[in-house]
Backbone as a chain_set.jsonl record, in Angstrom:
{"seq": "MKLTKKKEKYFAEKIEMIKELEQQKKQTEEALKDIKDEIKSFMDKNKTTELEVGVFTVHYAETKTERFDSKALKAMDEELYSKFLKTSTAKRFSIT", "coords": {"N": [[0.389, -23.448, -20.737], [2.827, -25.833, -21.211], [5.54, -26.776, -19.235], [9.036, -27.619, -19.231], [10.565, -30.064, -17.094], [12.803, -28.998, -15.84], [12.43, -26.191, -16.155], [10.029, -25.966, -14.794], [10.773, -26.622, -12.174], [12.575, -24.527, -11.717], [10.883, -22.216, -11.913], [9.08, -22.822, -9.875], [10.7, -22.594, -7.632], [11.261, -19.853, -7.772], [8.683, -18.792, -7.424], [8.096, -19.692, -4.851], [10.017, -18.188, -3.526], [9.045, -15.62, -4.015], [6.615, -15.748, -2.568], [7.617, -16.109, 0.031], [9.094, -13.727, 0.385], [7.019, -11.87, 0.139], [5.597, -12.477, 2.469], [7.493, -11.767, 4.398], [7.637, -9.044, 3.834], [5.048, -8.264, 4.551], [5.121, -8.775, 7.322], [7.139, -6.984, 8.049], [5.929, -4.528, 7.354], [3.796, -4.556, 9.179], [5.22, -4.465, 11.597], [6.472, -1.957, 11.327], [4.182, -0.318, 11.313], [3.19, -0.785, 13.908], [5.272, 0.305, 15.486], [5.272, 2.989, 14.627], [2.667, 3.663, 15.397], [2.943, 3.508, 18.17], [4.656, 5.661, 18.704], [3.061, 7.777, 17.732], [0.894, 7.571, 19.473], [2.123, 8.223, 21.904], [2.781, 10.893, 21.346], [0.231, 11.986, 20.949], [-0.874, 11.618, 23.534], [0.747, 13.32, 24.959], [0.121, 15.676, 23.86], [1.526, 16.894, 21.654], [2.97, 18.026, 18.583], [5.4, 17.797, 17.561], [8.427, 16.119, 18.001], [11.549, 15.903, 19.32], [14.236, 13.817, 18.948], [17.301, 12.913, 19.59], [19.17, 13.211, 16.69], [16.971, 13.327, 15.169], [13.762, 14.611, 14.157], [10.455, 14.262, 14.812], [7.395, 14.68, 13.24], [3.969, 15.044, 13.759], [1.049, 15.854, 12.831], [-2.2, 17.247, 12.287], [-3.546, 17.421, 9.057], [-5.13, 19.028, 6.286], [-6.833, 18.158, 3.359], [-8.079, 18.53, 0.046], [-10.207, 16.682, -1.972], [-11.45, 15.335, -4.994], [-14.758, 14.276, -5.213], [-15.742, 11.716, -6.765], [-17.738, 9.789, -6.625], [-19.944, 11.172, -5.625], [-20.407, 12.941, -7.738], [-21.087, 11.118, -9.727], [-23.459, 10.089, -8.653], [-24.989, 12.387, -8.711], [-24.965, 13.308, -11.404], [-24.851, 11.199, -13.718], [-24.387, 11.06, -16.453], [-22.7, 13.245, -17.046], [-20.553, 12.478, -15.462], [-19.776, 10.113, -16.798], [-18.759, 11.182, -19.13], [-16.228, 11.997, -18.46], [-14.83, 9.761, -17.818], [-11.981, 7.709, -18.014], [-10.443, 5.191, -19.701], [-8.104, 2.751, -18.869], [-5.45, 0.446, -19.466], [-3.941, -2.392, -18.077], [-1.584, -4.893, -17.085], [-2.105, -7.641, -14.998], [-0.504, -9.298, -12.366], [-0.62, -12.28, -10.663], [-0.545, -14.807, -8.133], [-1.872, -17.892, -7.447]], "CA": [[1.673, -23.744, -21.343], [3.523, -26.951, -20.568], [6.949, -26.48, -18.977], [9.945, -28.741, -19.019], [10.768, -30.307, -15.664], [13.823, -28.052, -15.384], [11.801, -24.867, -16.054], [9.013, -26.043, -13.738], [11.498, -26.543, -10.896], [13.117, -23.174, -11.634], [9.82, -21.266, -11.599], [8.531, -23.175, -8.567], [11.603, -21.984, -6.651], [11.046, -18.4, -7.839], [7.37, -18.499, -6.835], [8.274, -19.877, -3.407], [10.777, -17.035, -3.069], [8.092, -14.497, -4.023], [5.696, -15.928, -1.436], [8.379, -15.886, 1.264], [9.401, -12.298, 0.471], [5.764, -11.167, 0.41], [5.296, -12.682, 3.888], [8.442, -10.928, 5.14], [7.201, -7.662, 3.617], [3.855, -8.061, 5.376], [5.567, -8.709, 8.715], [7.886, -5.728, 8.203], [4.957, -3.437, 7.335], [3.074, -4.611, 10.449], [6.137, -3.996, 12.64], [6.591, -0.513, 11.143], [2.926, 0.294, 11.741], [3.144, -0.853, 15.37], [6.232, 1.26, 16.044], [4.751, 4.336, 14.343], [1.492, 3.863, 16.254], [3.422, 3.752, 19.536], [5.161, 7.044, 18.749], [1.899, 8.662, 17.566], [0.13, 7.515, 20.723], [2.877, 9.02, 22.876], [2.655, 12.303, 20.982], [-1.154, 12.374, 21.245], [-1.036, 11.705, 24.99], [1.499, 14.474, 25.433], [-0.403, 16.834, 23.118], [2.607, 17.541, 20.915], [3.017, 17.722, 17.149], [6.809, 17.696, 17.193], [9.195, 15.402, 19.011], [12.97, 15.867, 18.984], [14.89, 12.635, 19.508], [18.651, 12.882, 19.025], [19.31, 13.983, 15.45], [15.702, 13.212, 14.45], [12.585, 15.358, 14.584], [9.24, 13.595, 14.355], [6.241, 15.561, 13.123], [2.691, 14.327, 13.684], [0.073, 16.931, 12.931], [-3.373, 17.139, 11.439], [-3.484, 18.157, 7.795], [-6.387, 19.025, 5.549], [-6.683, 18.054, 1.913], [-9.326, 18.528, -0.704], [-10.198, 15.667, -3.01], [-12.648, 15.322, -5.803], [-15.66, 13.186, -4.839], [-16.307, 11.194, -8.012], [-18.985, 9.06, -6.323], [-21.019, 12.159, -5.506], [-20.703, 13.407, -9.094], [-21.786, 10.03, -10.42], [-24.82, 10.035, -8.112], [-25.685, 13.612, -9.085], [-25.107, 13.438, -12.858], [-24.105, 10.066, -14.253], [-24.001, 11.359, -17.837], [-21.51, 14.097, -16.97], [-19.507, 11.619, -14.899], [-19.292, 9.187, -17.829], [-17.998, 11.934, -20.131], [-14.864, 12.193, -17.985], [-14.186, 8.485, -17.52], [-10.826, 7.405, -18.839], [-10.134, 3.773, -19.615], [-6.682, 2.426, -18.951], [-5.192, -0.982, -19.558], [-2.761, -2.831, -17.331], [-1.465, -6.343, -16.901], [-2.134, -7.998, -13.574], [0.295, -10.48, -12.035], [-1.083, -12.873, -9.413], [-0.202, -16.206, -7.892], [-2.926, -18.534, -6.64]], "C": [[2.346, -24.852, -20.54], [5.004, -26.612, -20.443], [7.772, -27.757, -18.914], [10.122, -28.912, -17.513], [11.775, -29.312, -15.074], [13.223, -26.667, -15.187], [10.754, -24.862, -14.941], [9.668, -25.929, -12.37], [12.017, -25.124, -10.673], [12.03, -22.181, -11.214], [9.146, -21.569, -10.262], [9.379, -22.548, -7.459], [11.407, -20.467, -6.615], [9.728, -18.013, -7.182], [7.414, -18.67, -5.325], [9.012, -18.685, -2.81], [9.87, -15.799, -3.008], [7.178, -14.584, -2.805], [6.396, -15.639, -0.109], [8.676, -14.393, 1.456], [8.141, -11.471, 0.733], [5.375, -11.294, 1.876], [6.218, -11.82, 4.756], [8.049, -9.458, 5.026], [6.0, -7.343, 4.496], [4.236, -7.916, 6.851], [6.311, -7.41, 8.992], [6.925, -4.543, 8.258], [4.157, -3.39, 8.641], [3.938, -4.082, 11.59], [6.314, -2.48, 12.547], [5.348, 0.207, 11.651], [2.843, 0.32, 13.26], [4.065, 0.185, 16.013], [5.745, 2.689, 15.839], [3.547, 4.647, 15.228], [1.889, 4.158, 17.7], [3.909, 5.191, 19.691], [4.005, 8.034, 18.641], [1.071, 8.715, 18.845], [0.808, 8.351, 21.801], [2.69, 10.507, 22.612], [1.241, 12.81, 21.253], [-1.359, 12.577, 22.743], [-0.347, 12.934, 25.567], [1.154, 15.758, 24.684], [0.713, 17.624, 22.422], [2.552, 17.124, 19.449], [4.444, 17.58, 16.655], [7.584, 17.066, 18.338], [10.645, 15.335, 18.546], [13.629, 14.709, 19.721], [16.269, 12.528, 18.854], [18.731, 13.778, 17.8], [18.009, 13.994, 14.637], [14.639, 14.148, 15.023], [11.38, 14.679, 13.964], [8.111, 14.613, 14.35], [4.988, 14.708, 12.994], [1.6, 15.354, 13.932], [-1.073, 16.684, 11.957], [-3.169, 17.975, 10.182], [-4.842, 18.065, 7.114], [-6.078, 18.97, 4.06], [-8.061, 18.113, 1.276], [-9.193, 17.514, -1.825], [-11.518, 15.696, -3.751], [-13.473, 14.083, -5.457], [-16.373, 12.672, -6.092], [-17.603, 10.418, -7.777], [-20.162, 10.015, -6.228], [-21.399, 12.691, -6.885], [-21.496, 12.358, -9.859], [-23.23, 9.943, -9.958], [-25.634, 11.24, -8.572], [-25.969, 13.673, -10.585], [-24.266, 12.362, -13.53], [-23.628, 10.318, -15.689], [-22.732, 12.213, -17.874], [-20.32, 13.285, -16.465], [-18.909, 10.736, -15.99], [-18.497, 9.895, -18.923], [-16.525, 12.072, -19.734], [-14.175, 10.887, -17.579], [-13.058, 8.235, -18.509], [-10.497, 5.933, -18.627], [-8.63, 3.577, -19.741], [-6.537, 0.909, -18.938], [-3.906, -1.3, -18.796], [-2.743, -4.343, -17.29], [-1.402, -6.619, -15.411], [-1.342, -9.289, -13.386], [-0.219, -11.017, -10.698], [-0.661, -14.325, -9.342], [-1.275, -16.79, -7.004], [-2.522, -19.929, -6.264]], "O": [[2.411, -24.785, -19.313], [5.644, -26.212, -21.416], [7.264, -28.83, -18.587], [9.852, -27.987, -16.747], [11.612, -28.846, -13.946], [13.473, -26.028, -14.165], [10.609, -23.87, -14.228], [9.17, -25.215, -11.5], [11.911, -24.584, -9.572], [12.221, -21.401, -10.282], [8.688, -20.648, -9.586], [8.848, -22.035, -6.474], [11.391, -19.869, -5.539], [9.661, -17.016, -6.463], [6.826, -17.872, -4.595], [8.677, -18.223, -1.719], [9.931, -15.028, -2.051], [6.992, -13.597, -2.093], [5.824, -14.996, 0.771], [8.528, -13.862, 2.557], [8.188, -10.484, 1.467], [4.879, -10.337, 2.47], [5.773, -11.218, 5.733], [8.119, -8.715, 6.005], [5.939, -6.28, 5.114], [3.727, -7.034, 7.543], [6.135, -6.804, 10.049], [7.076, -3.657, 9.099], [3.87, -2.308, 9.153], [3.457, -3.342, 12.449], [6.309, -1.792, 13.568], [5.451, 1.222, 12.338], [2.466, 1.338, 13.842], [3.681, 0.859, 16.969], [5.794, 3.505, 16.76], [3.419, 5.756, 15.746], [1.245, 4.963, 18.372], [3.611, 5.855, 20.684], [3.966, 9.021, 19.375], [0.604, 9.781, 19.249], [0.148, 9.096, 22.524], [2.467, 11.288, 23.538], [1.063, 13.93, 21.731], [-1.939, 13.575, 23.172], [-0.81, 13.513, 26.549], [1.807, 16.788, 24.851], [0.83, 18.839, 22.577], [2.14, 16.011, 19.121], [4.68, 17.282, 15.484], [7.413, 17.437, 19.5], [10.934, 14.77, 17.491], [13.589, 14.629, 20.949], [16.387, 12.104, 17.705], [18.4, 14.962, 17.863], [17.945, 14.588, 13.56], [14.624, 14.435, 16.22], [11.291, 14.536, 12.744], [7.895, 15.321, 15.334], [4.953, 13.76, 12.209], [1.27, 15.681, 15.072], [-0.92, 16.002, 10.944], [-2.677, 19.102, 10.247], [-5.604, 17.127, 7.349], [-5.176, 19.649, 3.571], [-9.071, 17.786, 1.9], [-8.191, 17.489, -2.54], [-12.561, 16.04, -3.194], [-12.945, 12.972, -5.415], [-17.462, 13.132, -6.434], [-18.473, 10.396, -8.647], [-21.256, 9.704, -6.697], [-22.582, 12.872, -7.173], [-22.46, 12.678, -10.555], [-24.132, 9.746, -10.773], [-26.839, 11.124, -8.799], [-27.068, 14.042, -10.999], [-23.106, 12.592, -13.871], [-22.569, 9.831, -16.083], [-21.807, 11.935, -18.637], [-19.212, 13.401, -16.991], [-17.689, 10.618, -16.101], [-17.654, 9.277, -19.573], [-15.669, 12.246, -20.601], [-13.061, 10.909, -17.055], [-13.184, 8.523, -19.699], [-10.298, 5.492, -17.495], [-7.978, 4.163, -20.606], [-7.411, 0.192, -18.451], [-2.92, -0.566, -18.87], [-3.778, -4.991, -17.443], [-0.727, -5.913, -14.662], [-1.492, -10.244, -14.148], [-0.249, -10.285, -9.709], [-0.449, -14.982, -10.361], [-1.562, -16.257, -5.932], [-3.276, -20.628, -5.587]]}, "num_chains": 1, "name": "protein.A"}
């Protein structure tokens, strides 16, 4: 689709804003991970699953969950696996 110069400038600014915000989000997520890892490391070293800090209580404990292993089912019985496949449709938004 051909855009007018005005629309092209407008969308270029929006795309630049998206890219900048995505970079900030990535940096924020990395900083959060680093801080959480520091607290988890402290708790591991001190062999504790609960840490009281002021009005906050941090919990860091092992949990167990059960999940369905669809890859194993597919390897064991591909026909049965295919009977339970559900197709969904979505629109993908990407900037290259």
